[in-house]
Coordinates of C-alpha atoms in Angstrom, one line a residue:
Chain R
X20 CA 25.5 7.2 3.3
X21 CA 25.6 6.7 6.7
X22 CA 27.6 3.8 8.4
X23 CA 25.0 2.9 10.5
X24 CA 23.5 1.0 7.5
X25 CA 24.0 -1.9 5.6
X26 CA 23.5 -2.9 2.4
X27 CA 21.9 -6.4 2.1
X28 CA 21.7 -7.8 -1.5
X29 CA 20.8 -12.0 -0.2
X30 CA 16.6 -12.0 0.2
X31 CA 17.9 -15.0 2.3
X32 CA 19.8 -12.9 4.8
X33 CA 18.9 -14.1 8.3
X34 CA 18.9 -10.3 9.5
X35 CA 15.8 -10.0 7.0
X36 CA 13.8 -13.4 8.8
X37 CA 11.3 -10.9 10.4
X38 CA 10.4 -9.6 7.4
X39 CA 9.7 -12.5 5.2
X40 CA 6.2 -14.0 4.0
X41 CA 4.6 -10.6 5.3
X42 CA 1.2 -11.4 4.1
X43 CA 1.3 -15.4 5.6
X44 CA 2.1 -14.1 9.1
X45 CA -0.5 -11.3 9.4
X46 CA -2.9 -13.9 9.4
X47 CA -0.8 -16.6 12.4
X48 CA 1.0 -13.3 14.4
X49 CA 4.2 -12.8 14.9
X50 CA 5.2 -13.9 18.4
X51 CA 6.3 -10.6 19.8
X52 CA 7.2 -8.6 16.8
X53 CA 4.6 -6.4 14.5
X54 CA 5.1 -4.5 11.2
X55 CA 5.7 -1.4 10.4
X56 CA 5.4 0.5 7.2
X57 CA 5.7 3.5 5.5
X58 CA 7.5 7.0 6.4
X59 CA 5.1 8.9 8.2
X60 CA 4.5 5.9 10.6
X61 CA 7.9 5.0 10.8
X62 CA 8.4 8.7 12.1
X63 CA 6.2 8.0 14.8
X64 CA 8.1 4.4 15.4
X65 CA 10.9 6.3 16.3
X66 CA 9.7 9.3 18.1
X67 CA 9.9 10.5 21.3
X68 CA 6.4 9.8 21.6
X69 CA 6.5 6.0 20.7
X70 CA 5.3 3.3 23.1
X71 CA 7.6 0.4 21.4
X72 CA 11.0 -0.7 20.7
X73 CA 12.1 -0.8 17.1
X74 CA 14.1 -4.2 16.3
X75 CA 15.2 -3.0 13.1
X76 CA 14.5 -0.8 9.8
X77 CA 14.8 -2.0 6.3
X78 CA 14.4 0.9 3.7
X79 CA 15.1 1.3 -0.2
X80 CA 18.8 2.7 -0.1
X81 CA 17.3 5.9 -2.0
X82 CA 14.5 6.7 1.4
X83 CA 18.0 6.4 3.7
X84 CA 18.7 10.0 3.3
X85 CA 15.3 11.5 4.1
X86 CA 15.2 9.0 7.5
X87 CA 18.7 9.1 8.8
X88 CA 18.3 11.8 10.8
X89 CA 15.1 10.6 12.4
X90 CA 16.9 7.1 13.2
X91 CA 20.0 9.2 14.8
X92 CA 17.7 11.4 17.0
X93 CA 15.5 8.1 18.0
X94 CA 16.4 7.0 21.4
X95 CA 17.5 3.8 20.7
X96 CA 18.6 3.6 17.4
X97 CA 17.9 0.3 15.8
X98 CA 20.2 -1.1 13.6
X99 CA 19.2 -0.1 9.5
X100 CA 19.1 -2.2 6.6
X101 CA 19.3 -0.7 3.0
X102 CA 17.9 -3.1 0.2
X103 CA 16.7 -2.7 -3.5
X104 CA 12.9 -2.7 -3.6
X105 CA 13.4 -6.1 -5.8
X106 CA 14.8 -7.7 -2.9
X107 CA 12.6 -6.2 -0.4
X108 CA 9.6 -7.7 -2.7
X109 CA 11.4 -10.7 -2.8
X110 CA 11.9 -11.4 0.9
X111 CA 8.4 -10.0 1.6
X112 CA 6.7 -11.6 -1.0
X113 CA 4.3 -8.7 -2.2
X114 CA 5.6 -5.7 -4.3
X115 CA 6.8 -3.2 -2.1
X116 CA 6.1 0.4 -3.8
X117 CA 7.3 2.9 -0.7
X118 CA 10.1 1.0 0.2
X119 CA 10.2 1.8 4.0
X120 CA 9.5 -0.8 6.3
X121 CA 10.4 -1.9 10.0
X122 CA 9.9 -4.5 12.6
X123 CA 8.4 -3.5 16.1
X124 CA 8.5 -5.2 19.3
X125 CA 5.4 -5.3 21.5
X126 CA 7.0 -6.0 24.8
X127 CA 4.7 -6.8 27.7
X128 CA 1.5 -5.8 27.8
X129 CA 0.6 -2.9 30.1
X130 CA -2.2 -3.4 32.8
X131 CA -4.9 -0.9 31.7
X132 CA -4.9 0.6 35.2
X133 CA -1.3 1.6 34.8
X134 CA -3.1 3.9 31.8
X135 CA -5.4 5.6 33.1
X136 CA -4.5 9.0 35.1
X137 CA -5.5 9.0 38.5
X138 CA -8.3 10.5 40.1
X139 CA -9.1 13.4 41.1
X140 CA -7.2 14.5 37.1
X141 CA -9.7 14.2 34.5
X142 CA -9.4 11.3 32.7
X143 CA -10.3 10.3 29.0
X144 CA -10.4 6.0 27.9
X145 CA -12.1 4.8 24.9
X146 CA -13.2 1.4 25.7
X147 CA -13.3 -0.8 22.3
X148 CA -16.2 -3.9 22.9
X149 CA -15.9 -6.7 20.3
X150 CA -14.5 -5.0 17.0
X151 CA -13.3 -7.4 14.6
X152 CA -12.5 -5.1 11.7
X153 CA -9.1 -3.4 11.3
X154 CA -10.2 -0.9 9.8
X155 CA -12.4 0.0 12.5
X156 CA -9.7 -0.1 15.4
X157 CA -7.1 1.7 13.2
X158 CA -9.7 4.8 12.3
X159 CA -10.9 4.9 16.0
X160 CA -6.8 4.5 17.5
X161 CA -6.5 7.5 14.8
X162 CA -8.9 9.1 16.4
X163 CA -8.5 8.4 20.1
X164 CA -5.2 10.2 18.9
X165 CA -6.6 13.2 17.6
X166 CA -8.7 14.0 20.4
X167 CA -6.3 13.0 23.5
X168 CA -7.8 10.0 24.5
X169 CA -5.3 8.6 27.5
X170 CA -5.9 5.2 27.1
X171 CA -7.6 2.9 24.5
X172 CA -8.7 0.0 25.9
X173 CA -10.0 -3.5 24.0
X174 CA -11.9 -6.4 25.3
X175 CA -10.6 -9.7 24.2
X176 CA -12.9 -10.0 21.6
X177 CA -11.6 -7.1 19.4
X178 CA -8.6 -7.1 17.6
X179 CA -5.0 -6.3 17.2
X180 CA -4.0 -2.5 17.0
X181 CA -0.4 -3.6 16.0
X182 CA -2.1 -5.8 12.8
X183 CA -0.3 -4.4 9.8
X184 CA -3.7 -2.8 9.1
X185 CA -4.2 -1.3 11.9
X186 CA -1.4 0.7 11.9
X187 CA -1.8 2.0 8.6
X188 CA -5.6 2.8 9.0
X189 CA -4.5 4.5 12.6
X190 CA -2.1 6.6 10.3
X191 CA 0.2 5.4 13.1
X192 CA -1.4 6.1 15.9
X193 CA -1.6 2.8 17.1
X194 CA 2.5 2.9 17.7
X195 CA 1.8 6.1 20.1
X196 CA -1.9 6.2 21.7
X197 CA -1.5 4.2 25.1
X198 CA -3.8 1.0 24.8
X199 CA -4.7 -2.3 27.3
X200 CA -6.6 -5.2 26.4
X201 CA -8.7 -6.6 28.9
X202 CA -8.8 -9.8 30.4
X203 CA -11.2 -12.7 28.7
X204 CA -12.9 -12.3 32.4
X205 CA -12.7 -8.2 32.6
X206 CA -15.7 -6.4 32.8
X207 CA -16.3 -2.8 31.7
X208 CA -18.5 -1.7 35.1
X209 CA -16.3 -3.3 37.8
X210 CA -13.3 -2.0 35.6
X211 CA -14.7 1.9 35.3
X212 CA -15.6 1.8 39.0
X213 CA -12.2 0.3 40.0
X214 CA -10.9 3.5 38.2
X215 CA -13.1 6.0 39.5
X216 CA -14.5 6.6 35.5
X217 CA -18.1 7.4 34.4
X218 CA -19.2 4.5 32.0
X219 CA -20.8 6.0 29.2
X220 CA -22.3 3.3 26.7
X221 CA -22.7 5.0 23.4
X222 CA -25.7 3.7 21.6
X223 CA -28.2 5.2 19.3
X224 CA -31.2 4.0 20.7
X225 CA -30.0 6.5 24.0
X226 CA -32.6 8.9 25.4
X227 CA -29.6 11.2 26.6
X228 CA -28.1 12.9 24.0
X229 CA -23.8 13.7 24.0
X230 CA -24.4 17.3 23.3
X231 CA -26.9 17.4 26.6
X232 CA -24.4 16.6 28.6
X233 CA -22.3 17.7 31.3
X234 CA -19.6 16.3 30.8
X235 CA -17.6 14.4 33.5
X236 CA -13.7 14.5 34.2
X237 CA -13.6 11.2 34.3
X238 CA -15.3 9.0 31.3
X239 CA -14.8 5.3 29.9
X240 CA -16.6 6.1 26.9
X241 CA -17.4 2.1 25.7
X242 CA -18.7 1.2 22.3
X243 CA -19.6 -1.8 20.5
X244 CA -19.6 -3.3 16.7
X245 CA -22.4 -1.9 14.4
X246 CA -25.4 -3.8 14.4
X247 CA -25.3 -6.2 17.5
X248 CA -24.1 -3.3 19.4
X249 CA -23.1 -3.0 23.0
X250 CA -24.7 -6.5 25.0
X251 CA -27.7 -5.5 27.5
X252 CA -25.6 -6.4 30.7
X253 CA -23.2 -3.4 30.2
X254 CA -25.9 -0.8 28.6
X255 CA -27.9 -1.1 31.7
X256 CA -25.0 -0.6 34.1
X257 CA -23.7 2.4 32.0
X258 CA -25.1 5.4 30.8
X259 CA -26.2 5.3 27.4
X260 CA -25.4 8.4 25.4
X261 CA -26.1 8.9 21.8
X262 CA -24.7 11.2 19.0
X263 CA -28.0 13.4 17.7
X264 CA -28.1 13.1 13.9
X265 CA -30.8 14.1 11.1
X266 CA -34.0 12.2 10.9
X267 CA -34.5 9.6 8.9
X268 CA -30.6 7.9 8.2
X269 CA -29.5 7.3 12.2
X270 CA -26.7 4.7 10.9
X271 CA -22.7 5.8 11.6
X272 CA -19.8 4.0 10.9
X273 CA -18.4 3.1 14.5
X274 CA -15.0 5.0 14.5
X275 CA -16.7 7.7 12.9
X276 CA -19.0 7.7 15.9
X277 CA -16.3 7.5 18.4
X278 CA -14.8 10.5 17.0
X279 CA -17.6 12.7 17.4
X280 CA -17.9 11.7 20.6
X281 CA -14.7 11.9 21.8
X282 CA -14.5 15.2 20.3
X283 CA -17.7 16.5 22.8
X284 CA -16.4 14.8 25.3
X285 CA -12.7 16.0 24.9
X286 CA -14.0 19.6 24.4
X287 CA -16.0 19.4 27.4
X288 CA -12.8 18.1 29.5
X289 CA -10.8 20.9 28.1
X290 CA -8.1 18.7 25.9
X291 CA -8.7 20.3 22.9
X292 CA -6.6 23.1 21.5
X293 CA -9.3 26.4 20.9
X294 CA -6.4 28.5 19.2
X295 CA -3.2 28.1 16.7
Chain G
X28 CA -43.5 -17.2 -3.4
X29 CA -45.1 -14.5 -5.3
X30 CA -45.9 -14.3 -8.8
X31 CA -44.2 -11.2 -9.7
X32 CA -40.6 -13.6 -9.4
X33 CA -39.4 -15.2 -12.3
X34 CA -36.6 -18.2 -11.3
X35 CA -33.8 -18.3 -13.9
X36 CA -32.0 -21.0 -13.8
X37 CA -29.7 -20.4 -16.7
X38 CA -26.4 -17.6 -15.7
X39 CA -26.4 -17.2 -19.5
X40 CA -30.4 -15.7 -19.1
X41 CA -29.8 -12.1 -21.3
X42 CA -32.0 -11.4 -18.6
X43 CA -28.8 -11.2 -16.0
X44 CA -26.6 -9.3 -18.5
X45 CA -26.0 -6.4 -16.3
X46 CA -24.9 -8.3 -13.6
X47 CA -22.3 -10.4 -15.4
X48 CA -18.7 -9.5 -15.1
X49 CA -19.2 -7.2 -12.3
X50 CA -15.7 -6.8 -10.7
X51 CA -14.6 -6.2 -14.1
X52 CA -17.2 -3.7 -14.8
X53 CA -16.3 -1.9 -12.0
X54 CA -13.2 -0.7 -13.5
X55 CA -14.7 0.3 -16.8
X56 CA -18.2 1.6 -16.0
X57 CA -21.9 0.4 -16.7
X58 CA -23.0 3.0 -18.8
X59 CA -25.8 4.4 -16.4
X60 CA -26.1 1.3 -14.2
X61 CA -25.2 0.7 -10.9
X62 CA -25.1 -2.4 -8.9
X63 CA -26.6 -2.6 -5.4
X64 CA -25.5 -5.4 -3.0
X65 CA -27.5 -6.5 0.3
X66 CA -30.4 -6.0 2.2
X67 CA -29.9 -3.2 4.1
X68 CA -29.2 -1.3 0.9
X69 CA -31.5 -2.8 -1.3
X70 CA -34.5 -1.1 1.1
X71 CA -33.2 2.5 0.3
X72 CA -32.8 1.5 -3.2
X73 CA -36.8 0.6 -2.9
X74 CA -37.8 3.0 -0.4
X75 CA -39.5 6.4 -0.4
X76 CA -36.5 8.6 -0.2
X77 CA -34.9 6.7 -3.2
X78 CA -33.2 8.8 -5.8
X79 CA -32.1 6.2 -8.6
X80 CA -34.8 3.6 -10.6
X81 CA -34.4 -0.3 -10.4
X82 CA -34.0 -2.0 -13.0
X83 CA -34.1 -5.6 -11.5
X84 CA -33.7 -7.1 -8.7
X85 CA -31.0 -10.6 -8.3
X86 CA -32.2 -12.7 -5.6
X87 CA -31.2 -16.4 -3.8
X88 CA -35.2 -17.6 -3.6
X89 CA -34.5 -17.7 0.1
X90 CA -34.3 -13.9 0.4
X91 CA -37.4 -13.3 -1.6
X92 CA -40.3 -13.8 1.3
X93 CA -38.2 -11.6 3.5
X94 CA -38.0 -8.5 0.9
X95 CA -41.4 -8.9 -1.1
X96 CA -43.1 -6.5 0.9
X97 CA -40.6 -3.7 0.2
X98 CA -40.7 -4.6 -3.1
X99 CA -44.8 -4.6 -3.1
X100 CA -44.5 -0.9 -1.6
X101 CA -41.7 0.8 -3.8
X102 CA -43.3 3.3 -5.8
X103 CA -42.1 1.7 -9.4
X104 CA -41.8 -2.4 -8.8
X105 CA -38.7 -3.6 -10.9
X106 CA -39.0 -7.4 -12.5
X107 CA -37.6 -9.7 -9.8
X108 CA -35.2 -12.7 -10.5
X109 CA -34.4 -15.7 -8.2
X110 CA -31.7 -17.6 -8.9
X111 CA -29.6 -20.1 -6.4
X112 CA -25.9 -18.9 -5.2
X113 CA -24.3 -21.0 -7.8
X114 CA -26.1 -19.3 -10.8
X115 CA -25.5 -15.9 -9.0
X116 CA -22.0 -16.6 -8.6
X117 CA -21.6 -18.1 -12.2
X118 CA -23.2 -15.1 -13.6
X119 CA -21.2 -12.1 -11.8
X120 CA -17.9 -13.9 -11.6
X121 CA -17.5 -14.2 -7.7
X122 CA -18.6 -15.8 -4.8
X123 CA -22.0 -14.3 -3.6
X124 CA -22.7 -14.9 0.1
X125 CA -25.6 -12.4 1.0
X126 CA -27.7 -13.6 -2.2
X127 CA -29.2 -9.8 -3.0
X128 CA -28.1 -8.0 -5.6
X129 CA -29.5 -5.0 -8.0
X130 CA -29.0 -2.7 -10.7
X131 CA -30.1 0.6 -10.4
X132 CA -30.7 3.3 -13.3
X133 CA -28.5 6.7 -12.4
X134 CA -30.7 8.7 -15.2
X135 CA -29.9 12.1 -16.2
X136 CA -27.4 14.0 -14.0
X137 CA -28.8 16.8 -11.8
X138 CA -27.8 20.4 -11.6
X139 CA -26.2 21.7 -8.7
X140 CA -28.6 24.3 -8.1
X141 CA -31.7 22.0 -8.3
X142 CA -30.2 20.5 -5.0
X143 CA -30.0 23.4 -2.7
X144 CA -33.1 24.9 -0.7
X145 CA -33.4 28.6 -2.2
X146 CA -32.5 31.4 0.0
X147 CA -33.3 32.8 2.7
X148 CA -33.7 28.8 3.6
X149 CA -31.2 27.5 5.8
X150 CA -28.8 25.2 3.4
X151 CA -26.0 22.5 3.9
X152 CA -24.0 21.2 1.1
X153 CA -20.8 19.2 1.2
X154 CA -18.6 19.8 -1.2
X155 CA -15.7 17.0 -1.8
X156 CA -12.9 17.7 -4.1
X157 CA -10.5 15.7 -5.5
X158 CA -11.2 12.6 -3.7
X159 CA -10.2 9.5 -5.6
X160 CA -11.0 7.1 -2.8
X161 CA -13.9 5.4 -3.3
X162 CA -14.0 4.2 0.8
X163 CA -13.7 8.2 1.8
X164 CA -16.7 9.0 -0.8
X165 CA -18.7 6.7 0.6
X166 CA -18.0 7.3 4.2
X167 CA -18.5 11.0 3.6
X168 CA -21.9 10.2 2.5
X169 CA -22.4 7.8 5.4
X170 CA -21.8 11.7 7.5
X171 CA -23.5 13.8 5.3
X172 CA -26.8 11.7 5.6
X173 CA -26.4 11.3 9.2
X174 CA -26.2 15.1 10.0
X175 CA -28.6 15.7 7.4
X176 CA -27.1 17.4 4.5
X177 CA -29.2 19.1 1.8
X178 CA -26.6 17.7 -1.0
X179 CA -23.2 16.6 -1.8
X180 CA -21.3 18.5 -4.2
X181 CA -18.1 16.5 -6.1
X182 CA -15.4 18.1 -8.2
X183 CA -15.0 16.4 -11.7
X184 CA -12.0 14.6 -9.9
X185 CA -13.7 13.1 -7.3
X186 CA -14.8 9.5 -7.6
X187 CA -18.1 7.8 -7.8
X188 CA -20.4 7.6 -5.3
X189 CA -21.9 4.7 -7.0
X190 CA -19.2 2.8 -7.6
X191 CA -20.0 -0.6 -5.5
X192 CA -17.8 -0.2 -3.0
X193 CA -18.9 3.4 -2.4
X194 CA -22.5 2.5 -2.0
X195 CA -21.3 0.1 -0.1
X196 CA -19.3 2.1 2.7
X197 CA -22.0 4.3 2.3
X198 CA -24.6 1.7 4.2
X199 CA -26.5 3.1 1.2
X200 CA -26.9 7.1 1.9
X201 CA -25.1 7.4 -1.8
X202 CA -28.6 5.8 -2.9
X203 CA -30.7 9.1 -0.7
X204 CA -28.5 11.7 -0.2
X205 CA -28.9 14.0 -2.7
X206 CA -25.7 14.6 -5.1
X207 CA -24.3 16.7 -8.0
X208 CA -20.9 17.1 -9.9
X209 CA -19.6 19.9 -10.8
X210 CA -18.5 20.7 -14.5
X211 CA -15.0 20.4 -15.3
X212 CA -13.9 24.2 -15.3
X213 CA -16.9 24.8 -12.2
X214 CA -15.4 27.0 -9.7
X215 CA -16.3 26.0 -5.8
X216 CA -16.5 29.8 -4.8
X217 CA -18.4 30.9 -8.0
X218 CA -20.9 28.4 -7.3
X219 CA -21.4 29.1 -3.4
X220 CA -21.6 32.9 -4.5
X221 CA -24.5 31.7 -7.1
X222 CA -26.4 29.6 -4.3
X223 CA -25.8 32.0 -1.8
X224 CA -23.7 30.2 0.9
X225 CA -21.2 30.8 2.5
X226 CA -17.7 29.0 1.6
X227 CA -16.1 27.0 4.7
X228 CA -12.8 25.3 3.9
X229 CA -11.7 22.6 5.9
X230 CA -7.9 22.9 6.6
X231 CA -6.1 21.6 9.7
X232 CA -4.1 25.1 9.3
X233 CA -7.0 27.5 9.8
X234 CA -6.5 29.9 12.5
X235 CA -10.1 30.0 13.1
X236 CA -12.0 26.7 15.1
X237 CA -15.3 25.3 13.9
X238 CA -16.2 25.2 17.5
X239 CA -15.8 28.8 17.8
X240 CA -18.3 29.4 14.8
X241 CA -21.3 31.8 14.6
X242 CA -23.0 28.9 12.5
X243 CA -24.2 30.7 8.9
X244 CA -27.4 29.6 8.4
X245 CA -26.0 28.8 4.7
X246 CA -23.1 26.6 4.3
X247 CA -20.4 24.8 1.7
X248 CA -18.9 22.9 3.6
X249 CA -15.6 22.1 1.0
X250 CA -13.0 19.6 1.8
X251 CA -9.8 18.1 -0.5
X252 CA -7.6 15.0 -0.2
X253 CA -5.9 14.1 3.1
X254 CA -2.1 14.9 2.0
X255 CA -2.4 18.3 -0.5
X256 CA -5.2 19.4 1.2
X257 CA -7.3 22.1 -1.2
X258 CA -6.0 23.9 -3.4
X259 CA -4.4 27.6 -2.7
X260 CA -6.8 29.4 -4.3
X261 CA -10.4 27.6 -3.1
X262 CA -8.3 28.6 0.2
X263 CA -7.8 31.9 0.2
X264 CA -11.1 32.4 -1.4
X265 CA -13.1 30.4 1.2
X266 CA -13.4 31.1 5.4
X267 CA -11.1 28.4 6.6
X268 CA -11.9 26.6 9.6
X269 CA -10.5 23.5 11.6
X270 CA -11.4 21.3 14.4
X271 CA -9.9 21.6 17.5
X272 CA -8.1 18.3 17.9
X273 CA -5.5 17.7 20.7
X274 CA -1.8 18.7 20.6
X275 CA 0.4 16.2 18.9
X276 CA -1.6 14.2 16.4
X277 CA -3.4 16.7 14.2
X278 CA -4.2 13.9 11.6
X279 CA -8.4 13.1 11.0
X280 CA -9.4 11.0 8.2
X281 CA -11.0 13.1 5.5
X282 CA -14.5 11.7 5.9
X283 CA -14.1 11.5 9.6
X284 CA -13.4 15.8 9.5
X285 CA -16.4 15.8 7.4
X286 CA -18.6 14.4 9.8
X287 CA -17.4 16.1 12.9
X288 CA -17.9 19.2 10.8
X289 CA -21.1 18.5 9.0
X290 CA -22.0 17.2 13.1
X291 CA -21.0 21.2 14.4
X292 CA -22.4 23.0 11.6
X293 CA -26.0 20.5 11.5
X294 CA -26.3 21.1 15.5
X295 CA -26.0 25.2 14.8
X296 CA -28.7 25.4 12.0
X297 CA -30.9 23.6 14.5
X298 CA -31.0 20.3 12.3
X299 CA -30.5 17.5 14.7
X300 CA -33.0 15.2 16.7
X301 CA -31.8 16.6 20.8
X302 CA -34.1 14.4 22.0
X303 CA -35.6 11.0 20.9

């Protein structure tokens, strides 16, 4: 065991005060700090990839092992708390099965220019417009991931990669993929031609289809929730593209869609590895 | 309000039997029903490229003027009930919002073969095994409708495409998209040499890349769990192929893969709308 832990057997212990009434708090925030659970995200919490600060671990003593050497090679080792999963249930008030959880800190928010490479380099930004469903932004941060996205950026409307559900949809994603929000004012044109991008409005009532296209090396590809879809103001400044499907069923789930797209697009731009 | 509507009034009507208890039900089976929740879902349960019988139909009287007609053109009308929100929610145990519910009649199982276009035809069939989640089921159908698969093929471990929540993430394609189990000791590799297609494996390992894929103009298209993965021997059996994701985060949801797959191999046999 390494010294760097310590054994907490009190649920009342102040050092465990970030963790406590877990479900409560996903619902009013938690000022600065989000949740993280599980191994494979926690991996990515720590990795040299990571875009935030870990304020501390707390693990069932018998996942310690497995995870100390990822905590000693992280590059700023957060201090590690080791508790019985009775306690961990206790002071989070669910039953906690895995036993690996951590608190993050979100530290200022980036500006979404700051994101974006800059022209002439090809540039890739998924542009997120009024999802409400975690589910949603976690699959489409997981796959923003999977296809080298740069950026991911939100409009105010949508909501909080760094929700406990998010994360775990994103498969952890969410704690590497670079993402903004805009401002309540931002617009999607003004912000695409500020940063030299192509707006691309994907929508399936488009008369250009994604696999017609040549692609360009700098895309804000922007989608909306299913049904309501994207508003008519930013579909007729942007280019509409849609995905071609089958006859007769032309109904996606909206991360599934910006995964294909991305993919097309990310293929077209040359991100994609061809070869093992 | 048209005369083929009954109003029950009474949630103890034997009349509603199917659709009492139905979160508990869910867990133990209906013994060849299925239940079918909302509108958009309801119409493919009614429509022409139906697959399953209705039994009855569960109504708030303020939906009935809206969905008579589809009921007036469904090939087989079922008996219609209207009942107010209250009596729907007494009878199946939970709060109903939408106010449309049905049950649907599976009927007698089909045979894989009966499912796939003879050869020389072109042919695509998903085939999901071991998939216990009933949101990747239905999202997988969500895919294989939308690219226009000829059938979905499960493994006797697989779950249930019409379980509620599968329909349900399915936006209905589990009620239309053509679907088969396998028997218990059914071998994936026997049964694509039977129909005549050509295995494809999905594995994030495979050194060859959908993308670089003469498209056979007769496909399996198998995938397994996120996690395991498919077993070793459907592997080596089977022409593995991945898709070409970015460096770093080689990690797709398992009905995400499926579509951007189903998405490659549809566009090669020629079976997607390029143009509106």
């Amino acid at each position: 065991m390494d010294e760097a832990a310590e054994t907490i057997a009190d649920p009342d212990d102040p050092r465990l005060e970030p963790y406590t009434k877990m479900r409560e708090r996903d619902l009013v925030g938690r000022a600065g700090r989000f949740i993280v659970e599980g191994e494979v995200t926690l991996r990515l919490l720590l990795g040299a990839r990571a875009r935030f600060r870990s304020e501390s671990i707390l693990l069932a003593p018998e996942r310690w092992p497995g995870l100390a050497p990822d905590v000693a090679a992280s590059a700023e080792p957060p201090p590690v708390y080791l508790a019985a999963k009775p306690v961990m249930s206790a002071v989070t008030g669910f039953p906690i099965h895995r036993g690996v959880l951590a608190v993050g800190l979100r530290g200022p928010e980036p500006d979404p220019a700051a994101l974006v490479p800059p022209a002439p380099a090809p540039a890739l930004v998924l542009g997120l417009a009024g999802l409400t469903n975690h589910d949603n932004v976690g699959a489409a941060f997981r796959n923003a991931a999977a296809f080298g996205a740069d950026a991911v950026l939100l409009d105010a409307a949508s909501c909080d990669p760094l929700y406990r559900k998010s994360i775990r949809v994103s498969a952890g994603a969410a704690l590497i993929q670079p993402f903004a929000r805009l401002a309540p004012e931002q617009d999607w044109l003004a912000l695409a031609e500020a940063l030299d991008l192509e707006a691309l409005a994907l929508t399936p009532g488009a008369a250009e289809s994604l696999d017609a296209l040549a692609v360009p090396a700098r895309v804000l590809l922007i989608l909306g929730t299913e049904g309501p879809g994207l508003d008519a103001t930013t579909l007729s400044r942007a280019r509409p593209v849609r995905i071609p499907m089958a006859p007769g069923f032309d109904s996606l789930n909206v991360a599934t869609a910006a995964g294909i797209a991305l993919q097309t697009i990310a293929r077209g731009q040359g991100r994609l590895v061809s070869a093992v």
